[in-house]
Short mmCIF file of C-alpha atoms in Angstrom, two decimals:
data_model
loop_
_atom_site.label_atom_id
_atom_site.label_comp_id
_atom_site.label_asym_id
_atom_site.label_seq_id
_atom_site.Cartn_x
_atom_site.Cartn_y
_atom_site.Cartn_z
CA UNK I 21 14.07 1.20 3.27
CA UNK I 22 12.07 -2.01 2.42
CA UNK I 23 8.33 -2.12 2.72
CA UNK I 24 8.57 -4.42 5.81
CA UNK I 25 10.86 -1.98 7.56
CA UNK I 26 8.50 0.86 6.75
CA UNK I 27 5.52 -1.01 8.09
CA UNK I 28 7.42 -1.72 11.34
CA UNK I 29 7.72 1.98 11.90
CA UNK I 30 4.28 2.94 10.63
CA UNK I 31 1.95 0.19 9.68
CA UNK I 32 0.10 2.31 6.96
CA UNK I 33 0.49 2.58 3.21
CA UNK I 34 -0.70 5.83 1.80
CA UNK I 35 -2.32 5.35 -1.55
CA UNK I 36 -2.03 8.36 -4.09
CA UNK I 37 -4.72 8.09 -6.86
CA UNK I 38 -5.64 10.95 -9.19
CA UNK I 39 -5.94 11.94 -12.85
CA UNK I 40 -2.44 13.20 -12.80
CA UNK I 41 0.65 12.43 -10.72
CA UNK I 42 1.99 15.96 -11.02
CA UNK I 43 1.57 16.61 -7.27
CA UNK I 44 2.59 13.22 -5.94
CA UNK I 45 6.05 14.48 -4.86
CA UNK I 46 4.53 17.35 -2.86
CA UNK I 47 1.91 15.12 -1.29
CA UNK I 48 4.34 12.48 -0.38
CA UNK I 49 6.62 15.15 1.35
CA UNK I 50 3.70 16.17 3.51
CA UNK I 51 2.83 12.47 4.31
CA UNK I 52 6.51 11.71 5.18
CA UNK I 53 6.80 14.76 7.44
CA UNK I 54 3.73 13.48 9.27
CA UNK I 55 5.29 10.06 9.89
CA UNK I 56 4.03 7.80 7.00
CA UNK I 57 6.74 5.66 5.75
CA UNK I 58 5.24 3.72 2.82
CA UNK I 59 3.62 5.40 -0.12
CA UNK I 60 1.96 3.94 -3.22
CA UNK I 61 1.86 5.77 -6.54
CA UNK I 62 -0.95 4.19 -8.52
CA UNK I 63 -0.93 3.45 -12.28
CA UNK I 64 -4.43 5.09 -12.75
CA UNK I 65 -2.45 8.28 -13.35
CA UNK I 66 -0.91 8.18 -16.96
CA UNK I 67 2.27 9.95 -15.87
CA UNK I 68 2.92 7.76 -12.89
CA UNK I 69 6.19 6.20 -14.08
CA UNK I 70 7.65 9.71 -14.50
CA UNK I 71 6.47 10.54 -10.97
CA UNK I 72 8.03 7.35 -9.52
CA UNK I 73 11.35 8.10 -11.22
CA UNK I 74 11.34 11.67 -10.05
CA UNK I 75 10.53 10.96 -6.39
CA UNK I 76 12.77 7.93 -6.31
CA UNK I 77 15.72 10.04 -7.33
CA UNK I 78 15.34 12.24 -4.21
CA UNK I 79 13.54 9.82 -1.93
CA UNK I 80 14.66 9.80 1.87
CA UNK I 81 16.23 6.63 2.82
CA UNK I 82 13.48 6.10 5.53
CA UNK I 83 10.73 5.92 2.87
CA UNK I 84 9.50 2.91 0.90
CA UNK I 85 8.03 3.86 -2.55
CA UNK I 86 5.84 1.39 -4.38
CA UNK I 87 3.53 1.26 -7.37
CA UNK I 88 -0.11 0.46 -7.17
CA UNK I 89 -2.91 -0.80 -9.57
CA UNK I 90 -0.34 -2.88 -11.27
CA UNK I 91 -2.31 -5.14 -13.64
CA UNK I 92 0.25 -6.42 -16.10
CA UNK I 93 3.83 -7.71 -16.10
CA UNK I 94 4.75 -4.78 -18.42
CA UNK I 95 3.51 -2.29 -15.72
CA UNK I 96 5.49 -4.25 -13.18
CA UNK I 97 8.67 -3.84 -15.16
CA UNK I 98 7.94 -0.22 -15.90
CA UNK I 99 7.42 0.58 -12.21
CA UNK I 100 10.54 -1.22 -10.99
CA UNK I 101 12.66 0.35 -13.80
CA UNK I 102 11.43 3.76 -12.50
CA UNK I 103 12.36 2.97 -8.95
CA UNK I 104 9.42 1.36 -7.22
CA UNK I 105 10.49 -1.19 -4.61
CA UNK I 106 7.23 -3.03 -4.22
CA UNK I 107 4.06 -3.56 -6.31
CA UNK I 108 0.44 -3.61 -5.33
CA UNK I 109 -2.53 -4.82 -7.38
CA UNK I 110 -6.31 -4.82 -6.84
CA UNK I 111 -6.66 -8.43 -7.93
CA UNK I 112 -4.91 -11.84 -7.94
CA UNK I 113 -2.95 -11.24 -11.18
CA UNK I 114 -0.82 -14.35 -11.26
CA UNK I 115 1.30 -13.04 -14.11
CA UNK I 116 2.03 -9.95 -12.03
CA UNK I 117 2.99 -11.98 -8.99
CA UNK I 118 5.33 -14.11 -11.16
CA UNK I 119 6.89 -11.05 -12.70
CA UNK I 120 7.42 -9.34 -9.28
CA UNK I 121 9.09 -12.46 -7.98
CA UNK I 122 11.34 -12.58 -11.02
CA UNK I 123 12.25 -8.94 -10.51
CA UNK I 124 12.91 -9.52 -6.83
CA UNK I 125 10.37 -7.08 -5.35
CA UNK I 126 7.55 -7.74 -2.97
CA UNK I 127 4.02 -7.93 -4.35
CA UNK I 128 0.70 -7.40 -2.56
CA UNK I 129 -2.18 -8.73 -4.75
CA UNK I 130 -5.69 -7.75 -3.93
CA UNK I 131 -7.99 -10.51 -2.72
CA UNK I 132 -11.50 -10.66 -1.16
CA UNK I 133 -12.26 -14.38 -0.32
CA UNK I 134 -10.26 -17.04 1.60
CA UNK I 135 -9.74 -18.84 -1.76
CA UNK I 136 -8.22 -15.86 -3.45
CA UNK I 137 -6.12 -14.87 -0.38
CA UNK I 138 -4.65 -18.40 -0.17
CA UNK I 139 -4.16 -18.57 -3.92
CA UNK I 140 -2.20 -15.25 -3.94
CA UNK I 141 -0.05 -16.43 -1.00
CA UNK I 142 0.76 -19.75 -2.56
CA UNK I 143 1.61 -17.95 -5.76
CA UNK I 144 4.30 -15.96 -4.01
CA UNK I 145 2.75 -12.88 -2.67
CA UNK I 146 4.72 -11.07 0.06
CA UNK I 147 1.51 -10.02 1.79
CA UNK I 148 -2.10 -10.01 0.68
CA UNK I 149 -4.12 -6.88 0.24
CA UNK I 150 -7.67 -7.66 1.51
CA UNK I 151 -9.86 -5.51 -0.80
CA UNK I 152 -12.32 -3.84 -0.61
CA UNK I 153 -12.09 -4.23 3.15
CA UNK I 154 -15.00 -2.10 4.31
CA UNK I 155 -17.46 -3.68 1.86
CA UNK I 156 -16.39 -7.29 3.02
CA UNK I 157 -17.32 -6.54 6.59
CA UNK I 158 -14.50 -4.38 8.02
CA UNK I 159 -12.36 -5.47 11.00
CA UNK I 160 -14.83 -8.30 11.82
CA UNK I 161 -14.20 -9.87 8.42
CA UNK I 162 -10.51 -9.56 8.78
CA UNK I 163 -10.54 -11.23 12.16
CA UNK I 164 -12.71 -14.11 10.75
CA UNK I 165 -10.20 -14.66 7.84
CA UNK I 166 -7.24 -14.65 10.28
CA UNK I 167 -8.87 -17.62 12.13
CA UNK I 168 -8.30 -20.25 9.51
CA UNK I 169 -5.38 -18.32 7.88
CA UNK I 170 -3.34 -17.02 10.71
CA UNK I 171 0.13 -17.06 8.98
CA UNK I 172 -0.81 -15.00 5.97
CA UNK I 173 -0.06 -11.25 6.49
CA UNK I 174 -2.97 -9.16 5.55
CA UNK I 175 -3.17 -5.51 4.58
CA UNK I 176 -6.86 -4.38 4.45
CA UNK I 177 -7.51 -1.60 1.91
CA UNK I 178 -10.59 -0.01 0.69
CA UNK I 179 -12.71 2.10 3.09
CA UNK I 180 -10.01 2.25 5.77
CA UNK I 181 -9.79 5.74 7.16
CA UNK I 182 -7.96 7.70 9.83
CA UNK I 183 -10.64 6.76 12.49
CA UNK I 184 -10.86 3.00 11.89
CA UNK I 185 -7.33 2.01 10.80
CA UNK I 186 -6.46 1.07 14.40
CA UNK I 187 -9.44 -1.38 14.61
CA UNK I 188 -8.11 -3.23 11.61
CA UNK I 189 -4.72 -3.62 13.21
CA UNK I 190 -6.28 -4.91 16.30
CA UNK I 191 -8.19 -7.41 14.27
CA UNK I 192 -4.84 -8.80 13.09
CA UNK I 193 -3.78 -6.83 10.09
CA UNK I 194 0.02 -6.21 9.65
CA UNK I 195 -0.72 -2.82 8.16
CA UNK I 196 -3.53 -0.92 6.40
CA UNK I 197 -3.84 0.84 3.02
CA UNK I 198 -5.46 4.19 3.15
CA UNK I 199 -6.42 6.14 0.03
CA UNK I 200 -8.99 8.81 -0.48
CA UNK I 201 -10.10 9.18 3.11
CA UNK I 202 -6.50 10.24 3.85
CA UNK I 203 -5.50 12.02 0.62
CA UNK I 204 -8.74 13.58 -0.30
CA UNK I 205 -8.08 16.58 -2.79
CA UNK I 206 -4.46 16.88 -2.01
CA UNK I 207 -3.29 15.45 -5.34
CA UNK I 208 -5.52 17.90 -7.26
CA UNK I 209 -4.40 21.38 -8.33
CA UNK I 210 -5.07 23.63 -5.38
CA UNK I 211 -5.71 20.71 -3.11
CA UNK I 212 -5.34 21.41 0.73
CA UNK I 213 -1.91 20.10 1.82
CA UNK I 214 -2.47 21.60 5.35
CA UNK I 215 -5.57 19.47 5.79
CA UNK I 216 -3.68 16.40 4.47
CA UNK I 217 -0.99 16.99 7.09
CA UNK I 218 -3.56 17.03 9.82
CA UNK I 219 -5.15 13.79 8.64
CA UNK I 220 -1.77 12.08 8.28
CA UNK I 221 -0.86 13.01 11.77
CA UNK I 222 -4.11 11.62 12.94
CA UNK I 223 -3.58 8.39 11.12
CA UNK I 224 -0.10 7.95 12.39
CA UNK I 225 -1.34 8.44 15.85
CA UNK I 226 -4.17 6.05 15.34
CA UNK I 227 -1.97 3.19 14.15
CA UNK I 228 0.72 3.72 16.82
CA UNK I 229 0.84 1.05 19.46
CA UNK I 230 -2.28 -0.83 18.28
CA UNK I 231 -0.72 -3.57 16.21
CA UNK I 232 -0.56 -7.00 17.55
CA UNK I 233 1.39 -8.62 14.85
CA UNK I 234 4.53 -7.46 13.03
CA UNK I 235 4.88 -7.61 9.25
CA UNK I 236 6.00 -11.11 8.51
CA UNK I 237 5.60 -11.27 4.74
CA UNK I 238 8.05 -12.63 2.34
CA UNK I 239 10.94 -10.17 1.70
#
């Protein structure tokens, strides 16, 4: 399943970030069971490529698996070789955007200002990750950005949680990225997967039927 297709079913990307990716498969299984369809394994875990490869080999067809915190073309290639089908970065890394386009996978660079957002889009981003969304002003900031830049699909990330995700969608986001407020301790040894399942179900319910725009990024 492509990222766009996943977002059309559930407009939320679950972000897995921890010191180790050992539990990423177990955590992803819980998220998928709850209705999440797009999951991001971040490069802050040193074993993330192995985790991507392992999950990609058994991934359900209705799930889009991506790599996050991609900062270099080398990481982009490593992620795609392992089975990632989209890339996400916290910044406008033009070399990563170029490499993603060469590899034929969607890339979502992180951007904060209108200039950064437009630069990322013109460089070939599939969508733009507005980061850190809560620190920039939350849904009100996103709505303001959408005024002069209505045709750029935005995915606010950073401070988005299970309670406010719907507000970002109503402000014009095509999807939201949700990390620690959703995952919490689930990726840690002994982390509470039952609590994760409840939060994930709450998030899925909160983003259902609130989106005004469909994902329209570049494929």
